[in-house]
Amino acid sequence: MSTDRTLPALLLALAAAVQPALAAAEDGPRSPEAPPARAAARPPAARAVAGLPAAALPPAVPPEAAPAAPGPLARAETRRESFTLRQLGALGPLALRGTSELGGVQFGVRADEVVTAASLDLSGAMSPALIPELSNVTVTLNEQYVGTIPVTKDQPRFDHVVMDASPLFFGPDNRLNFRFSGRYTPKCNDMLSGLLWSTIADTSTLTLTLVRLPPRHDLAELPSPFFDAHEKRPLVLPFVLPAAPGAGALAAAGIVSSWFGQLADFRGASFPVAGDGPRTGNAVVLATPEAMPPGLAMPPIAGPTVEVVANPDDPSGSLLVVAGRTEAELVGAAQALALGSRALGGSSAAVAPPSIAGRAPYDAPAWIATDRPVKFGELVNAADLEGVGYVPGTVHVPFRTAPDLATWRDRAFPVDVVYRAPGGPVVDVAASRLDVALNDRYLGSAPLAGDAGLARTLWPGSAAADAAHHRLDLPPYAVFGRNDLSFAFDARPLDRGECVAVPNDLRMAVSPDSTIDLSRAYHVATLPNLQFFVNSAFPFSRMADLGETAVVLPRRPAPAEVESFLDLMGRVGSLTGTPAARVSVAFPDELGRVSDRDLLLIGGLDRLGEAAKLLDGSALGLDRGTLSVHLNRSLPGLGRLFGDRSGDDRRDAEAQIRAAASGSLAALVGAQSPLAAGRSLVALVAERPEGLTDIVASLGDAQQAAAVQGDLSLRSGGVTTSYRVGPTYRVGNLPFWLYPAWALGGSPLGVLGLVLLAALLLSVAAFRLLRRRAGTRAG
C-alpha cells in the first residue's frame, strides 16, 4: 500500500490513541477502573549495549517485580501554536508569476505529537488585471486540497483569508503549496506578461492545535523526545548537574551537549542549567550516587548507565539520565550515549566506555573532503537539485570546510556543473541561462545550451538535447567555513505563435554527479582570527572530537559559566558534525596537565584565578579585576609607517573598555597559548558570568557573528566591536617552495624587503667577485 494511503490511517490511529486522554481532559479525571489511554509498555529492564560487554549489568527484573505501568494522564497536554510562513522557511513573500506559478514552504510535526486542528490565515495581493472567473490561487497541503483564494476585481489586496485544513492531511514532513492560475484575457495570455502575478505575504500564519502523545521511555527512541528533527526551532534542553561538578562531570556534560548540538545542526541549541531539575518538560541529568537530584528514583548505580525516566514533576516530560559511580564512569556513559545511541534499547542500559580511535586532522564529518572531487549528491539529496517551472527558484548546495585553505597564487577551485532543462520547442535555450553564486557573491552565468557531449560523459544517461556542462571557478578568498553554492534557472519560453499553449509544468535539474574539487588546497593560516572560531570552531575543530582541546573553567563554575560551556560544545558539534567525545576540562590550578593542548578559557574576570595568566600572551590583561589593554608606547609612528595599525586599535579598544557600563562588558580574545608554541588560546571572559551567555548567544545570530573579527571582540550593551591588537602566529604546513609566496602575499613591504635583501646579497657577491679578479690582475 502506498504511503499516501497509509498516512491518513496512521494519523487516525494516533488520534485514537490519545482520544481517551482527550476525553479525560474534557470530562474530568478517569476512575481507577477506566482502561489506560494506550497499552502499557513492556517492563523496563536494563540490557547491554550491542557490541559492548555486559559484565556490569544488574540482574534482570523479573516480570512479577516490574513496576506497574503509569496510569493515564489526568489531562492530555494540548497546545496551540502559530507560525508565520517566514518562520516555516520562506525567505520573503511568495511571488507567483505566469512562469513561476508554484511556491510553498516545508515544515514538520514532532513524532510525539498529533495535529487535531489547523487553520490558515492568509494575506497578500493579486494583479488587478486578472479575470476573476478564470484566476485564483489554490492552496494544498501534501497535495491535498485545502482551499482557494479568489480574485476580487476591485480589491487587489486580500487580508485574513481564513481556511481550515484537515488534521488527516498532516504527517511528519509536510509541504504547504500555493499554485497560481491567472488569465488577463480569455485567450492568448502571454506567460511573461507583467499582468500575471500574485503574492502571498510571509506574515501569513499557520495555526496548529497539537496533542502530545504519552511518552515512551525507551532508549531505542533516542534522540526523541529530547530532540525531534522535524522541528525547525532552536533546541532548548535543560541540564541538571551535581552542585559542585568536577572536571569529569563537566566533560561528560560537554560531550552530551555536543551530541545534541550535532543533531540540532543549523537550528542551533542552548542548554540552560536547571539546578535541581525542570518542573516541566524534558531535561538531561548527570548523576552519581553522591549527587542524585531530589525526586529521581533510580536503582543503585552499578556502573556507567544511560536511562530514560519520567519527569517526577511532569508526567508528560522525560529525563535522560547519564549516571556513573565516579566521574570517570560519567564520561564513559556520555561517550557511549554520544557515539552508540543507536545500539541502546529498553528504559535503562548498562554501558561500557567505548574505545575511541584517534581522529585524523581535518576529518570532521560535516566538512567537505579536500583530497578528491566531491559530488553534489554527497552534499544534498538529488531531489533538492530539481525545480519545477520556467523559474523554479534557487537550488542550494551548502558545504562546509576548514577555513585555513590556501593555494598557490590563489588558484581557484574548479567546479564541474552538469544541468538539464527541456529544450526543443519548449524553452528558448539561447535566451535562457543558469546563474551561479557562492555565498551570495555572483560568479557567472551559463547558457542552457552548453557542451552536451561532455555533459553525457559526466551525467550518464542524459540526452544530448537537454543536458549541458559548465566549468566554473571558486576563488579561495570567497570560500569560508560555511558556504552556499547556489544555482538559479532563468528559462524563457520559446515563441510558438499566437494563441498556442505553452507548457509550464517543466522540470529542470542540476546533476548530483556535478563535482566540486578542493584537492589543490593546503592547510595554513595566520592566527588569531576570531572569525575562524565563530564560523568553524577553528583551530579547536582541526581535531573534530576536540582530542587536542582543553576547556578551562573556574573551580566552582557559576550556572551561567556552565551554560556558556555547554552552548559552545553544542555549537562545536553542529559545526563539525560529530560529538566532542575527547574534550578535556581543567581548573585553573591544573593548567600543567593540559599545557600541550589548545585552550578554551571561559569565566568571569574575578573568577579566573591562576588562569588569568593565560592572557599574558595577548595584548590584554587584568587590572584589579577589570580588563585592560597593554598600550605600546615605544615608537608609535614606526609601526604605522610599515602598515601596522594595531596601536590605533589598542587605543580604541581601551577607550571602549573604559566607556562600558560597569558589569556589562564581555570579551572574546584570541592569542597564542603562553604554555606551548603553536597552540592557541580563545578566552570568553566577562565582568559578570551572565555576560558570557550573552556573547555566546550572539554567535548564533548571523549579523552579530559577522562583527566578530581580529583577535579581540568586545560586547557591551548588545553591540559587538572587534579589533586587531596583538601579535600573530602561523599554524599549518606548506611545501617549502610555496611558503615565500604565502608569507609575502598581500604585503608590499615584505616584497620590497625581499627585493632589498636580494639586492644586498647580489652586491656582496659581486663585490667579492670583482675584488678577487682585481687581486688576480695585481698578482
CSV table of C-alpha atoms in Angstrom, one decimal, residues 336-717:
chain,number,residue,atom,x,y,z
A,336,ALA,CA,28.6,5.6,24.9
A,337,LEU,CA,25.5,7.7,24.5
A,338,ALA,CA,27.0,10.2,22.0
A,339,LEU,CA,28.7,7.5,19.9
A,340,GLY,CA,26.5,4.5,20.3
A,341,SER,CA,23.0,5.7,20.9
A,342,ARG,CA,21.5,3.6,18.1
A,343,ALA,CA,22.6,0.5,19.9
A,344,LEU,CA,20.7,1.3,23.0
A,345,GLY,CA,17.3,-0.1,24.0
A,346,GLY,CA,14.9,-0.5,26.9
A,347,SER,CA,14.3,2.1,29.5
A,348,SER,CA,17.8,1.6,31.0
A,349,ALA,CA,21.1,0.3,29.7
A,350,ALA,CA,24.4,-0.5,31.4
A,351,VAL,CA,27.2,0.5,29.0
A,352,ALA,CA,30.9,0.2,28.8
A,353,PRO,CA,33.1,3.1,27.8
A,354,PRO,CA,33.7,2.8,24.0
A,355,SER,CA,37.2,2.5,22.6
A,356,ILE,CA,37.7,5.8,20.7
A,357,ALA,CA,40.3,5.7,17.9
A,358,GLY,CA,42.2,8.9,17.4
A,359,ARG,CA,40.9,11.1,14.5
A,360,ALA,CA,43.0,12.5,11.7
A,361,PRO,CA,43.2,16.3,11.3
A,362,TYR,CA,40.5,17.9,9.2
A,363,ASP,CA,38.3,14.8,9.1
A,364,ALA,CA,35.2,16.4,10.5
A,365,PRO,CA,32.1,14.6,9.0
A,366,ALA,CA,30.4,17.9,8.3
A,367,TRP,CA,33.4,19.2,6.3
A,368,ILE,CA,33.8,18.5,2.6
A,369,ALA,CA,36.7,16.3,1.6
A,370,THR,CA,39.8,18.1,0.3
A,371,ASP,CA,41.7,15.1,-1.1
A,372,ARG,CA,39.3,14.4,-4.0
A,373,PRO,CA,36.5,15.8,-6.1
A,374,VAL,CA,33.2,15.7,-4.2
A,375,LYS,CA,29.8,15.1,-5.9
A,376,PHE,CA,26.9,17.3,-5.2
A,377,GLY,CA,24.9,14.1,-4.4
A,378,GLU,CA,27.2,13.6,-1.4
A,379,LEU,CA,26.2,17.0,0.0
A,380,VAL,CA,22.4,17.2,-0.7
A,381,ASN,CA,19.6,14.9,-1.8
A,382,ALA,CA,19.1,14.6,-5.5
A,383,ALA,CA,15.5,15.8,-5.1
A,384,ASP,CA,16.8,19.1,-3.7
A,385,LEU,CA,18.6,19.7,-7.0
A,386,GLU,CA,15.4,19.8,-9.1
A,387,GLY,CA,12.9,22.5,-9.7
A,388,VAL,CA,9.5,22.9,-11.5
A,389,GLY,CA,8.6,25.8,-13.8
A,390,TYR,CA,10.4,28.2,-16.0
A,391,VAL,CA,11.8,30.0,-13.0
A,392,PRO,CA,11.9,27.1,-10.4
A,393,GLY,CA,13.7,29.0,-7.7
A,394,THR,CA,17.2,28.6,-6.4
A,395,VAL,CA,18.9,25.3,-6.0
A,396,HIS,CA,21.3,25.3,-3.0
A,397,VAL,CA,24.3,23.2,-2.4
A,398,PRO,CA,25.6,24.0,1.1
A,399,PHE,CA,29.0,22.8,2.1
A,400,ARG,CA,31.4,23.4,5.0
A,401,THR,CA,35.2,23.2,5.1
A,402,ALA,CA,38.2,24.2,7.2
A,403,PRO,CA,38.8,27.9,7.0
A,404,ASP,CA,42.6,27.7,6.6
A,405,LEU,CA,42.7,26.7,2.9
A,406,ALA,CA,45.5,28.2,0.8
A,407,THR,CA,46.5,27.6,-2.9
A,408,TRP,CA,49.5,28.6,-5.0
A,409,ARG,CA,49.0,32.2,-6.0
A,410,ASP,CA,45.2,31.9,-5.1
A,411,ARG,CA,44.5,29.4,-7.8
A,412,ALA,CA,40.7,28.8,-7.9
A,413,PHE,CA,38.8,25.6,-7.0
A,414,PRO,CA,37.2,24.0,-10.1
A,415,VAL,CA,33.5,23.1,-10.2
A,416,ASP,CA,32.1,21.0,-13.0
A,417,VAL,CA,28.3,21.6,-13.2
A,418,VAL,CA,26.0,19.4,-15.4
A,419,TYR,CA,22.4,20.6,-15.7
A,420,ARG,CA,19.4,19.7,-17.7
A,421,ALA,CA,16.4,21.7,-18.9
A,422,PRO,CA,13.8,20.9,-21.6
A,423,GLY,CA,14.8,22.2,-25.0
A,424,GLY,CA,13.4,21.9,-28.5
A,425,PRO,CA,10.0,23.6,-28.9
A,426,VAL,CA,9.5,24.4,-25.2
A,427,VAL,CA,12.5,26.5,-23.9
A,428,ASP,CA,14.5,29.1,-25.8
A,429,VAL,CA,17.8,27.8,-24.7
A,430,ALA,CA,19.7,30.6,-26.5
A,431,ALA,CA,18.0,33.2,-24.3
A,432,SER,CA,17.8,31.2,-21.1
A,433,ARG,CA,20.6,30.9,-18.5
A,434,LEU,CA,21.8,29.4,-15.3
A,435,ASP,CA,23.1,31.9,-12.7
A,436,VAL,CA,25.7,30.7,-10.2
A,437,ALA,CA,26.6,32.4,-6.9
A,438,LEU,CA,28.7,31.5,-3.9
A,439,ASN,CA,27.7,33.0,-0.5
A,440,ASP,CA,25.5,35.5,-2.4
A,441,ARG,CA,28.6,36.5,-4.5
A,442,TYR,CA,27.7,36.3,-8.2
A,443,LEU,CA,30.1,34.1,-10.0
A,444,GLY,CA,28.7,34.0,-13.6
A,445,SER,CA,26.0,32.7,-15.9
A,446,ALA,CA,25.9,29.8,-18.3
A,447,PRO,CA,23.5,29.3,-21.2
A,448,LEU,CA,21.2,26.4,-21.1
A,449,ALA,CA,22.6,25.3,-24.4
A,450,GLY,CA,26.1,24.1,-23.4
A,451,ASP,CA,28.6,21.3,-24.1
A,452,ALA,CA,26.2,18.3,-24.4
A,453,GLY,CA,29.0,15.9,-25.3
A,454,LEU,CA,30.9,16.4,-22.1
A,455,ALA,CA,27.5,16.5,-20.2
A,456,ARG,CA,26.8,13.0,-21.3
A,457,THR,CA,30.2,11.9,-20.0
A,458,LEU,CA,29.6,13.5,-16.6
A,459,TRP,CA,25.9,12.6,-16.4
A,460,PRO,CA,25.5,9.1,-18.0
A,461,GLY,CA,22.1,8.5,-19.4
A,462,SER,CA,21.3,12.2,-20.1
A,463,ALA,CA,20.0,13.1,-23.6
A,464,ALA,CA,22.1,15.3,-25.8
A,465,ALA,CA,19.3,17.7,-26.4
A,466,ASP,CA,18.6,18.6,-22.8
A,467,ALA,CA,21.9,18.3,-20.9
A,468,ALA,CA,24.7,20.9,-20.7
A,469,HIS,CA,28.0,21.3,-18.9
A,470,HIS,CA,29.6,24.4,-17.4
A,471,ARG,CA,33.0,24.8,-15.8
A,472,LEU,CA,33.4,27.5,-13.2
A,473,ASP,CA,36.0,28.5,-10.6
A,474,LEU,CA,35.6,29.3,-6.9
A,475,PRO,CA,38.0,32.0,-5.7
A,476,PRO,CA,39.7,30.8,-2.4
A,477,TYR,CA,39.0,34.2,-0.8
A,478,ALA,CA,35.3,33.6,-1.2
A,479,VAL,CA,35.3,30.2,0.4
A,480,PHE,CA,34.6,30.3,4.2
A,481,GLY,CA,33.8,27.8,6.9
A,482,ARG,CA,30.1,27.7,5.9
A,483,ASN,CA,29.3,28.1,2.3
A,484,ASP,CA,26.3,28.1,0.0
A,485,LEU,CA,26.8,27.4,-3.7
A,486,SER,CA,23.5,28.4,-5.4
A,487,PHE,CA,22.1,27.8,-8.9
A,488,ALA,CA,19.2,29.8,-10.3
A,489,PHE,CA,17.5,28.7,-13.5
A,490,ASP,CA,16.0,31.5,-15.6
A,491,ALA,CA,14.3,29.9,-18.6
A,492,ARG,CA,12.4,31.7,-21.3
A,493,PRO,CA,9.5,30.1,-23.2
A,494,LEU,CA,10.0,29.7,-27.0
A,495,ASP,CA,7.7,31.8,-29.1
A,496,ARG,CA,5.3,29.3,-30.6
A,497,GLY,CA,2.9,31.7,-32.2
A,498,GLU,CA,-0.2,33.4,-31.1
A,499,CYS,CA,-2.8,31.5,-29.1
A,500,VAL,CA,-0.6,28.4,-28.8
A,501,ALA,CA,-0.5,27.0,-25.3
A,502,VAL,CA,3.0,27.0,-23.7
A,503,PRO,CA,3.6,24.2,-21.2
A,504,ASN,CA,4.6,25.5,-17.8
A,505,ASP,CA,4.9,22.2,-15.8
A,506,LEU,CA,8.6,21.9,-16.6
A,507,ARG,CA,11.4,20.3,-14.7
A,508,MET,CA,15.0,21.4,-14.5
A,509,ALA,CA,17.8,19.9,-12.5
A,510,VAL,CA,21.4,20.1,-11.6
A,511,SER,CA,23.1,16.7,-11.8
A,512,PRO,CA,24.0,15.0,-8.5
A,513,ASP,CA,27.2,13.9,-10.3
A,514,SER,CA,28.4,17.5,-10.6
A,515,THR,CA,31.6,18.0,-8.6
A,516,ILE,CA,33.5,20.5,-6.6
A,517,ASP,CA,37.2,19.9,-6.1
A,518,LEU,CA,39.2,21.4,-3.3
A,519,SER,CA,42.1,19.0,-3.6
A,520,ARG,CA,44.6,21.6,-4.7
A,521,ALA,CA,44.3,23.3,-1.3
A,522,TYR,CA,46.9,23.3,1.5
A,523,HIS,CA,46.1,24.0,5.2
A,524,VAL,CA,47.8,27.1,6.6
A,525,ALA,CA,46.5,30.2,8.4
A,526,THR,CA,47.6,33.2,10.3
A,527,LEU,CA,46.1,33.3,13.8
A,528,PRO,CA,44.5,34.5,15.9
A,529,ASN,CA,41.4,35.0,13.8
A,530,LEU,CA,38.1,35.0,15.8
A,531,GLN,CA,36.0,34.8,12.6
A,532,PHE,CA,37.5,31.3,12.2
A,533,PHE,CA,36.4,30.4,15.7
A,534,VAL,CA,32.9,31.7,15.1
A,535,ASN,CA,32.3,30.1,11.7
A,536,SER,CA,34.2,26.8,12.2
A,537,ALA,CA,35.3,26.5,15.8
A,538,PHE,CA,38.8,26.6,14.4
A,539,PRO,CA,41.5,25.9,15.5
A,540,PHE,CA,39.9,23.5,18.0
A,541,SER,CA,37.9,21.7,15.3
A,542,ARG,CA,41.1,20.7,13.5
A,543,MET,CA,40.6,17.6,15.5
A,544,ALA,CA,36.8,17.1,15.2
A,545,ASP,CA,36.4,15.3,18.5
A,546,LEU,CA,38.4,18.1,20.3
A,547,GLY,CA,41.1,15.5,21.2
A,548,GLU,CA,43.7,18.2,21.4
A,549,THR,CA,41.5,20.8,23.3
A,550,ALA,CA,41.1,21.6,26.9
A,551,VAL,CA,38.4,23.8,28.4
A,552,VAL,CA,39.5,25.8,31.4
A,553,LEU,CA,36.6,26.7,33.8
A,554,PRO,CA,36.6,28.2,37.4
A,555,ARG,CA,36.9,25.6,40.2
A,556,ARG,CA,33.3,26.1,41.2
A,557,PRO,CA,31.7,27.4,38.0
A,558,ALA,CA,28.6,29.5,38.2
A,559,PRO,CA,25.5,28.3,36.3
A,560,ALA,CA,26.0,30.9,33.6
A,561,GLU,CA,29.6,29.7,33.1
A,562,VAL,CA,28.5,26.1,32.8
A,563,GLU,CA,25.7,27.1,30.4
A,564,SER,CA,28.1,29.0,28.2
A,565,PHE,CA,30.4,26.0,28.1
A,566,LEU,CA,27.6,23.6,27.2
A,567,ASP,CA,26.3,26.0,24.5
A,568,LEU,CA,29.8,26.3,23.0
A,569,MET,CA,30.1,22.5,22.9
A,570,GLY,CA,26.8,22.2,21.2
A,571,ARG,CA,28.0,24.7,18.7
A,572,VAL,CA,31.1,22.7,18.1
A,573,GLY,CA,29.1,19.6,17.5
A,574,SER,CA,26.9,21.4,14.9
A,575,LEU,CA,29.9,22.8,13.1
A,576,THR,CA,31.9,19.5,12.9
A,577,GLY,CA,29.0,17.0,12.6
A,578,THR,CA,30.4,14.8,15.4
A,579,PRO,CA,30.4,14.9,19.2
A,580,ALA,CA,33.3,16.4,21.1
A,581,ALA,CA,34.0,12.9,22.6
A,582,ARG,CA,37.6,13.6,23.7
A,583,VAL,CA,37.3,17.1,25.1
A,584,SER,CA,39.1,17.7,28.5
A,585,VAL,CA,38.1,20.1,31.2
A,586,ALA,CA,40.6,21.6,33.6
A,587,PHE,CA,40.5,24.0,36.5
A,588,PRO,CA,42.9,27.0,36.9
A,589,ASP,CA,45.2,25.1,39.3
A,590,GLU,CA,45.5,22.2,36.8
A,591,LEU,CA,47.0,24.0,33.8
A,592,GLY,CA,50.1,21.9,33.8
A,593,ARG,CA,48.0,18.9,33.0
A,594,VAL,CA,46.8,20.4,29.7
A,595,SER,CA,49.7,22.6,28.7
A,596,ASP,CA,50.2,20.8,25.4
A,597,ARG,CA,46.6,21.4,24.2
A,598,ASP,CA,44.7,24.2,22.6
A,599,LEU,CA,42.9,26.1,25.4
A,600,LEU,CA,39.4,27.5,25.6
A,601,LEU,CA,39.0,29.7,28.7
A,602,ILE,CA,35.6,30.5,30.0
A,603,GLY,CA,34.8,32.5,33.1
A,604,GLY,CA,34.1,35.7,34.9
A,605,LEU,CA,37.1,38.1,35.3
A,606,ASP,CA,37.1,37.8,39.1
A,607,ARG,CA,36.8,34.0,39.0
A,608,LEU,CA,39.7,33.1,36.7
A,609,GLY,CA,42.3,32.7,39.5
A,610,GLU,CA,45.6,31.3,38.2
A,611,ALA,CA,44.1,31.0,34.7
A,612,ALA,CA,44.3,34.8,34.3
A,613,LYS,CA,48.0,34.3,33.4
A,614,LEU,CA,46.8,32.7,30.1
A,615,LEU,CA,46.0,36.2,28.9
A,616,ASP,CA,49.7,37.2,29.2
A,617,GLY,CA,50.3,36.0,25.6
A,618,SER,CA,47.7,38.6,24.3
A,619,ALA,CA,47.6,42.3,24.4
A,620,LEU,CA,45.1,42.1,27.2
A,621,GLY,CA,45.4,41.8,31.0
A,622,LEU,CA,43.6,42.1,34.3
A,623,ASP,CA,44.0,45.3,36.3
A,624,ARG,CA,42.3,45.0,39.7
A,625,GLY,CA,39.7,42.6,38.3
A,626,THR,CA,38.9,44.6,35.2
A,627,LEU,CA,40.0,44.1,31.6
A,628,SER,CA,42.7,46.4,30.3
A,629,VAL,CA,44.7,46.7,27.0
A,630,HIS,CA,48.5,47.0,27.1
A,631,LEU,CA,49.4,50.1,25.2
A,632,ASN,CA,52.6,50.0,23.2
A,633,ARG,CA,54.2,53.4,23.7
A,634,SER,CA,57.6,52.8,22.1
A,635,LEU,CA,58.0,54.4,18.6
A,636,PRO,CA,54.3,54.6,17.9
A,637,GLY,CA,54.8,56.1,14.4
A,638,LEU,CA,57.3,53.4,13.3
A,639,GLY,CA,54.7,50.6,13.2
A,640,ARG,CA,52.3,52.8,11.3
A,641,LEU,CA,54.9,53.6,8.7
A,642,PHE,CA,55.2,49.9,7.9
A,643,GLY,CA,51.4,49.3,7.9
A,644,ASP,CA,50.9,48.3,11.5
A,645,ARG,CA,47.6,49.8,12.8
A,646,SER,CA,47.4,47.7,16.0
A,647,GLY,CA,48.4,50.7,18.1
A,648,ASP,CA,45.3,52.6,16.9
A,649,ASP,CA,43.1,49.5,17.6
A,650,ARG,CA,44.6,49.2,21.1
A,651,ARG,CA,43.7,52.8,22.0
A,652,ASP,CA,40.2,52.4,20.6
A,653,ALA,CA,39.7,49.2,22.5
A,654,GLU,CA,41.0,50.7,25.7
A,655,ALA,CA,38.6,53.6,25.2
A,656,GLN,CA,35.6,51.3,24.7
A,657,ILE,CA,36.5,49.3,27.8
A,658,ARG,CA,36.6,52.5,29.9
A,659,ALA,CA,33.4,53.7,28.4
A,660,ALA,CA,31.5,50.5,29.0
A,661,ALA,CA,28.9,50.5,31.8
A,662,SER,CA,30.0,48.7,34.9
A,663,GLY,CA,29.4,45.0,34.8
A,664,SER,CA,28.2,44.9,31.2
A,665,LEU,CA,31.4,44.1,29.4
A,666,ALA,CA,32.2,40.8,27.9
A,667,ALA,CA,35.2,39.9,25.6
A,668,LEU,CA,36.2,37.2,23.2
A,669,VAL,CA,40.0,37.1,23.0
A,670,GLY,CA,42.3,35.1,20.7
A,671,ALA,CA,46.1,34.6,21.2
A,672,GLN,CA,48.8,32.1,21.1
A,673,SER,CA,48.9,29.9,24.1
A,674,PRO,CA,51.6,31.0,26.6
A,675,LEU,CA,52.1,27.4,27.6
A,676,ALA,CA,53.1,25.9,24.3
A,677,ALA,CA,54.3,27.4,21.0
A,678,GLY,CA,52.0,26.8,18.1
A,679,ARG,CA,49.0,26.1,20.4
A,680,SER,CA,46.0,28.5,20.5
A,681,LEU,CA,44.0,30.2,23.2
A,682,VAL,CA,40.5,31.6,22.9
A,683,ALA,CA,39.1,33.2,26.0
A,684,LEU,CA,35.5,34.1,26.7
A,685,VAL,CA,35.6,36.4,29.8
A,686,ALA,CA,33.1,38.9,31.3
A,687,GLU,CA,32.8,41.2,34.2
A,688,ARG,CA,29.8,39.1,35.3
A,689,PRO,CA,29.1,35.5,34.4
A,690,GLU,CA,25.8,36.5,32.8
A,691,GLY,CA,27.7,38.4,30.2
A,692,LEU,CA,29.1,35.1,28.9
A,693,THR,CA,25.7,33.7,27.9
A,694,ASP,CA,25.0,37.0,26.0
A,695,ILE,CA,28.2,36.8,23.9
A,696,VAL,CA,27.7,33.1,23.2
A,697,ALA,CA,24.1,33.7,22.2
A,698,SER,CA,25.3,36.5,19.8
A,699,LEU,CA,27.4,33.9,17.9
A,700,GLY,CA,24.3,32.2,16.7
A,701,ASP,CA,23.0,35.4,15.1
A,702,ALA,CA,24.4,35.8,11.6
A,703,GLN,CA,24.6,39.6,11.7
A,704,GLN,CA,26.2,39.8,15.1
A,705,ALA,CA,28.5,37.0,14.4
A,706,ALA,CA,29.8,38.7,11.3
A,707,ALA,CA,31.0,41.6,13.5
A,708,VAL,CA,33.5,39.3,15.3
A,709,GLN,CA,36.9,39.8,13.7
A,710,GLY,CA,40.6,40.1,14.5
A,711,ASP,CA,41.8,38.9,17.9
A,712,LEU,CA,39.7,41.0,20.3
A,713,SER,CA,35.9,41.3,20.2
A,714,LEU,CA,34.2,43.4,22.9
A,715,ARG,CA,30.5,43.3,23.6
A,716,SER,CA,28.6,45.8,25.7
A,717,GLY,CA,25.0,47.0,25.5
